[in-house]
């Protein structure tokens, strides 16, 4: 188990206070491990683990607690037996009917420190906004970054070179459990396919009452194949019609929203950098873990340019950047990134193999007049920086502490 300090450093200031700590993210991204790390932190601070109450609501032994009333009564009884302040850890809370009412009541009635996890973005919408508005803080837990993957991979295979680690990361992705399989390719692929099926059935189909599962699977396949490519719901609708399946653009959007809510896909809006406005058509989508893409659909090496783009995008949002696609006249900048008033521009390519490619990737920045950092990120080993634009090997970019 690695410490995932990038998350712990953000969670740590809230440990022990009255705000509810909500950990969200795609299924099996490591939310349960984060709860364990928080418990370790509390023990280090001198808290007796007998004050902890941990419940995973996907465990059948807790099925009798999956209503608000049953859970509320159980926690009040346990708190009475424990005495003093209690530390509550609820994993996959969305399995509890009307859980928001229960959490709000517990928060009011007990001296407690509350941590909950869930695999759906709707966790923080609807009733929760009514019951707990202003009383929670959210942390999205993503699959492993390349740095985290490499740290764990080297505990299994010590001394592996950075380049070899990255080649493995390209194929396997960053799902934490793969280390338990010793990164065996066949076993890892099977695990990732099963994980994908679980996300599809439990977090998309079941939660959204989707009846046409075949249509959902076709839409997921289309988006996954076209990650990093701008398209509209109308384009998907037309494509499916050509395949003999008629579906409205509105239905397509609803299905995509279900996938986004399950943290399978991340939408990225386009921004007109000259007009300084967000464009409302033709978003891009990236997949939460490129290892799932390879295991289920294949083609990571064939589409390596898009996969590298996906990896860089996930690293940017992992570090807290808000990201858009930049449009400048007819040109497009892959990522325009902002955090706390600072900007960063990133262009991603496979290799700068020709003068034409070099001109295209560097030239896209020619109309950007500000002095914020501009990067071209590729798999080239030689530094081709020019005109104040930094060229960076993707491994170095992903492992850099900061970009400036």
mmCIF file of C-alpha atoms in Angstrom, residues 65-236:
data_model
loop_
_atom_site.group_PDB
_atom_site.id
_atom_site.type_symbol
_atom_site.label_atom_id
_atom_site.label_comp_id
_atom_site.label_asym_id
_atom_site.label_seq_id
_atom_site.Cartn_x
_atom_site.Cartn_y
_atom_site.Cartn_z
ATOM 1 C CA UNK A 65 -28.119 -1.680 7.349
ATOM 2 C CA UNK A 66 -28.931 -0.404 3.836
ATOM 3 C CA UNK A 67 -31.825 1.818 4.920
ATOM 4 C CA UNK A 68 -31.443 5.183 6.608
ATOM 5 C CA UNK A 69 -33.366 4.125 9.732
ATOM 6 C CA UNK A 70 -31.487 0.840 10.237
ATOM 7 C CA UNK A 71 -28.075 2.483 9.789
ATOM 8 C CA UNK A 72 -28.994 5.409 12.040
ATOM 9 C CA UNK A 73 -30.141 3.128 14.868
ATOM 10 C CA UNK A 74 -27.061 0.884 14.536
ATOM 11 C CA UNK A 75 -24.622 3.805 14.672
ATOM 12 C CA UNK A 76 -26.338 5.386 17.686
ATOM 13 C CA UNK A 77 -26.145 2.061 19.528
ATOM 14 C CA UNK A 78 -22.450 1.552 18.633
ATOM 15 C CA UNK A 79 -21.617 5.150 19.616
ATOM 16 C CA UNK A 80 -23.277 4.598 22.989
ATOM 17 C CA UNK A 81 -21.165 1.477 23.553
ATOM 18 C CA UNK A 82 -17.933 3.193 22.456
ATOM 19 C CA UNK A 83 -18.440 6.413 24.400
ATOM 20 C CA UNK A 84 -16.807 9.721 23.497
ATOM 21 C CA UNK A 85 -16.054 10.822 19.954
ATOM 22 C CA UNK A 86 -16.594 8.251 17.186
ATOM 23 C CA UNK A 87 -14.892 8.072 13.797
ATOM 24 C CA UNK A 88 -17.228 6.778 11.094
ATOM 25 C CA UNK A 89 -16.075 5.307 7.780
ATOM 26 C CA UNK A 90 -18.855 4.422 5.332
ATOM 27 C CA UNK A 91 -17.747 2.807 2.056
ATOM 28 C CA UNK A 92 -20.060 2.929 -1.027
ATOM 29 C CA UNK A 93 -22.698 4.863 0.888
ATOM 30 C CA UNK A 94 -24.965 5.125 -2.175
ATOM 31 C CA UNK A 95 -26.123 1.554 -1.454
ATOM 32 C CA UNK A 96 -28.019 2.886 1.598
ATOM 33 C CA UNK A 97 -31.523 4.128 0.754
ATOM 34 C CA UNK A 98 -32.021 7.781 1.840
ATOM 35 C CA UNK A 99 -28.492 7.821 3.229
ATOM 36 C CA UNK A 100 -28.410 11.637 3.176
ATOM 37 C CA UNK A 101 -31.040 11.849 5.933
ATOM 38 C CA UNK A 102 -29.149 9.342 8.049
ATOM 39 C CA UNK A 103 -25.781 11.113 7.659
ATOM 40 C CA UNK A 104 -27.308 14.490 8.456
ATOM 41 C CA UNK A 105 -28.993 13.132 11.593
ATOM 42 C CA UNK A 106 -25.834 11.382 12.820
ATOM 43 C CA UNK A 107 -23.830 14.553 12.219
ATOM 44 C CA UNK A 108 -26.243 16.523 14.423
ATOM 45 C CA UNK A 109 -26.743 13.918 17.179
ATOM 46 C CA UNK A 110 -23.208 12.622 17.720
ATOM 47 C CA UNK A 111 -19.738 13.928 18.404
ATOM 48 C CA UNK A 112 -18.244 12.328 15.310
ATOM 49 C CA UNK A 113 -15.755 12.581 12.453
ATOM 50 C CA UNK A 114 -17.423 11.321 9.248
ATOM 51 C CA UNK A 115 -15.888 9.877 6.070
ATOM 52 C CA UNK A 116 -17.963 8.478 3.205
ATOM 53 C CA UNK A 117 -17.136 7.132 -0.247
ATOM 54 C CA UNK A 118 -19.239 6.640 -3.355
ATOM 55 C CA UNK A 119 -18.840 5.669 -7.008
ATOM 56 C CA UNK A 120 -21.303 8.124 -8.517
ATOM 57 C CA UNK A 121 -21.127 11.875 -9.035
ATOM 58 C CA UNK A 122 -24.849 12.128 -8.188
ATOM 59 C CA UNK A 123 -23.724 11.495 -4.621
ATOM 60 C CA UNK A 124 -23.165 15.241 -4.374
ATOM 61 C CA UNK A 125 -26.342 16.436 -6.051
ATOM 62 C CA UNK A 126 -30.048 16.451 -5.379
ATOM 63 C CA UNK A 127 -31.004 15.785 -1.790
ATOM 64 C CA UNK A 128 -27.450 15.959 -0.484
ATOM 65 C CA UNK A 129 -27.289 19.600 -1.513
ATOM 66 C CA UNK A 130 -30.424 20.204 0.589
ATOM 67 C CA UNK A 131 -29.458 18.231 3.681
ATOM 68 C CA UNK A 132 -25.726 18.838 3.817
ATOM 69 C CA UNK A 133 -25.102 22.060 1.868
ATOM 70 C CA UNK A 134 -21.894 23.664 3.068
ATOM 71 C CA UNK A 135 -21.190 20.834 5.500
ATOM 72 C CA UNK A 136 -19.054 18.544 3.360
ATOM 73 C CA UNK A 137 -15.820 18.657 1.415
ATOM 74 C CA UNK A 138 -15.253 16.449 -1.643
ATOM 75 C CA UNK A 139 -12.107 14.695 -2.861
ATOM 76 C CA UNK A 140 -12.126 12.864 -6.198
ATOM 77 C CA UNK A 141 -9.859 9.797 -6.096
ATOM 78 C CA UNK A 142 -8.397 8.876 -9.484
ATOM 79 C CA UNK A 143 -6.566 5.747 -10.658
ATOM 80 C CA UNK A 144 -2.792 5.809 -10.148
ATOM 81 C CA UNK A 145 -0.685 8.487 -11.764
ATOM 82 C CA UNK A 146 2.432 7.268 -13.558
ATOM 83 C CA UNK A 147 4.479 8.216 -10.486
ATOM 84 C CA UNK A 148 2.253 6.147 -8.188
ATOM 85 C CA UNK A 149 2.190 3.242 -10.661
ATOM 86 C CA UNK A 150 5.988 3.251 -10.884
ATOM 87 C CA UNK A 151 6.378 3.346 -7.089
ATOM 88 C CA UNK A 152 4.184 0.269 -6.670
ATOM 89 C CA UNK A 153 5.482 -1.534 -9.767
ATOM 90 C CA UNK A 154 9.016 -1.332 -8.376
ATOM 91 C CA UNK A 155 7.922 -2.991 -5.135
ATOM 92 C CA UNK A 156 7.005 -6.004 -7.312
ATOM 93 C CA UNK A 157 9.878 -5.661 -9.808
ATOM 94 C CA UNK A 158 12.695 -3.696 -8.126
ATOM 95 C CA UNK A 159 15.092 -1.761 -10.313
ATOM 96 C CA UNK A 160 12.831 -1.541 -13.374
ATOM 97 C CA UNK A 161 13.897 1.403 -15.566
ATOM 98 C CA UNK A 162 11.582 4.403 -15.999
ATOM 99 C CA UNK A 163 11.085 3.632 -19.685
ATOM 100 C CA UNK A 164 10.051 0.024 -19.041
ATOM 101 C CA UNK A 165 7.681 1.145 -16.275
ATOM 102 C CA UNK A 166 6.047 3.586 -18.674
ATOM 103 C CA UNK A 167 5.633 0.907 -21.350
ATOM 104 C CA UNK A 168 3.794 -1.206 -18.764
ATOM 105 C CA UNK A 169 1.705 1.788 -17.678
ATOM 106 C CA UNK A 170 0.716 2.419 -21.306
ATOM 107 C CA UNK A 171 -0.795 -1.053 -21.539
ATOM 108 C CA UNK A 172 -2.059 -1.727 -18.026
ATOM 109 C CA UNK A 173 -3.136 1.700 -16.803
ATOM 110 C CA UNK A 174 -3.333 2.775 -13.179
ATOM 111 C CA UNK A 175 -5.880 0.636 -11.355
ATOM 112 C CA UNK A 176 -4.354 -0.037 -7.898
ATOM 113 C CA UNK A 177 -5.331 -3.725 -7.580
ATOM 114 C CA UNK A 178 -3.081 -4.782 -10.484
ATOM 115 C CA UNK A 179 -0.117 -4.994 -8.108
ATOM 116 C CA UNK A 180 -1.891 -7.898 -6.353
ATOM 117 C CA UNK A 181 -1.811 -9.686 -9.712
ATOM 118 C CA UNK A 182 1.903 -8.867 -10.052
ATOM 119 C CA UNK A 183 0.947 -7.016 -13.236
ATOM 120 C CA UNK A 184 0.482 -10.293 -15.091
ATOM 121 C CA UNK A 185 -0.861 -9.259 -18.489
ATOM 122 C CA UNK A 186 -3.547 -11.938 -18.871
ATOM 123 C CA UNK A 187 -4.796 -11.694 -15.276
ATOM 124 C CA UNK A 188 -4.731 -7.885 -15.360
ATOM 125 C CA UNK A 189 -6.710 -7.808 -18.584
ATOM 126 C CA UNK A 190 -9.340 -10.133 -17.114
ATOM 127 C CA UNK A 191 -9.589 -8.038 -13.948
ATOM 128 C CA UNK A 192 -10.010 -4.801 -15.946
ATOM 129 C CA UNK A 193 -12.720 -6.315 -18.143
ATOM 130 C CA UNK A 194 -14.597 -7.493 -15.048
ATOM 131 C CA UNK A 195 -14.173 -4.051 -13.481
ATOM 132 C CA UNK A 196 -15.556 -2.405 -16.616
ATOM 133 C CA UNK A 197 -18.583 -4.732 -16.550
ATOM 134 C CA UNK A 198 -19.152 -3.874 -12.894
ATOM 135 C CA UNK A 199 -19.046 -0.124 -13.591
ATOM 136 C CA UNK A 200 -21.361 -0.557 -16.565
ATOM 137 C CA UNK A 201 -23.945 -2.704 -14.784
ATOM 138 C CA UNK A 202 -23.869 -1.356 -11.204
ATOM 139 C CA UNK A 203 -23.003 2.305 -11.692
ATOM 140 C CA UNK A 204 -24.558 3.086 -15.080
ATOM 141 C CA UNK A 205 -27.314 0.603 -16.011
ATOM 142 C CA UNK A 206 -28.727 0.032 -12.512
ATOM 143 C CA UNK A 207 -28.456 3.613 -11.277
ATOM 144 C CA UNK A 208 -30.035 5.093 -14.415
ATOM 145 C CA UNK A 209 -32.591 2.346 -15.047
ATOM 146 C CA UNK A 210 -31.248 1.844 -18.567
ATOM 147 C CA UNK A 211 -33.221 -0.750 -20.490
ATOM 148 C CA UNK A 212 -31.372 -0.713 -23.812
ATOM 149 C CA UNK A 213 -27.999 -2.023 -22.623
ATOM 150 C CA UNK A 214 -26.897 -2.809 -26.178
ATOM 151 C CA UNK A 215 -27.347 0.858 -27.131
ATOM 152 C CA UNK A 216 -25.370 1.951 -24.066
ATOM 153 C CA UNK A 217 -22.531 -0.411 -24.987
ATOM 154 C CA UNK A 218 -22.415 0.949 -28.538
ATOM 155 C CA UNK A 219 -22.223 4.526 -27.246
ATOM 156 C CA UNK A 220 -19.477 3.611 -24.752
ATOM 157 C CA UNK A 221 -17.537 1.846 -27.526
ATOM 158 C CA UNK A 222 -17.854 4.897 -29.800
ATOM 159 C CA UNK A 223 -16.606 7.325 -27.133
ATOM 160 C CA UNK A 224 -13.797 5.025 -25.997
ATOM 161 C CA UNK A 225 -12.608 4.567 -29.559
ATOM 162 C CA UNK A 226 -12.734 8.328 -30.150
ATOM 163 C CA UNK A 227 -11.173 9.650 -26.920
ATOM 164 C CA UNK A 228 -9.603 13.047 -27.421
ATOM 165 C CA UNK A 229 -11.639 13.662 -30.590
ATOM 166 C CA UNK A 230 -14.292 16.366 -30.791
ATOM 167 C CA UNK A 231 -17.755 15.114 -31.636
ATOM 168 C CA UNK A 232 -21.387 15.855 -30.819
ATOM 169 C CA UNK A 233 -24.313 13.723 -29.668
ATOM 170 C CA UNK A 234 -25.791 14.286 -33.125
ATOM 171 C CA UNK A 235 -22.677 12.745 -34.697
ATOM 172 C CA UNK A 236 -23.063 9.648 -32.487
#
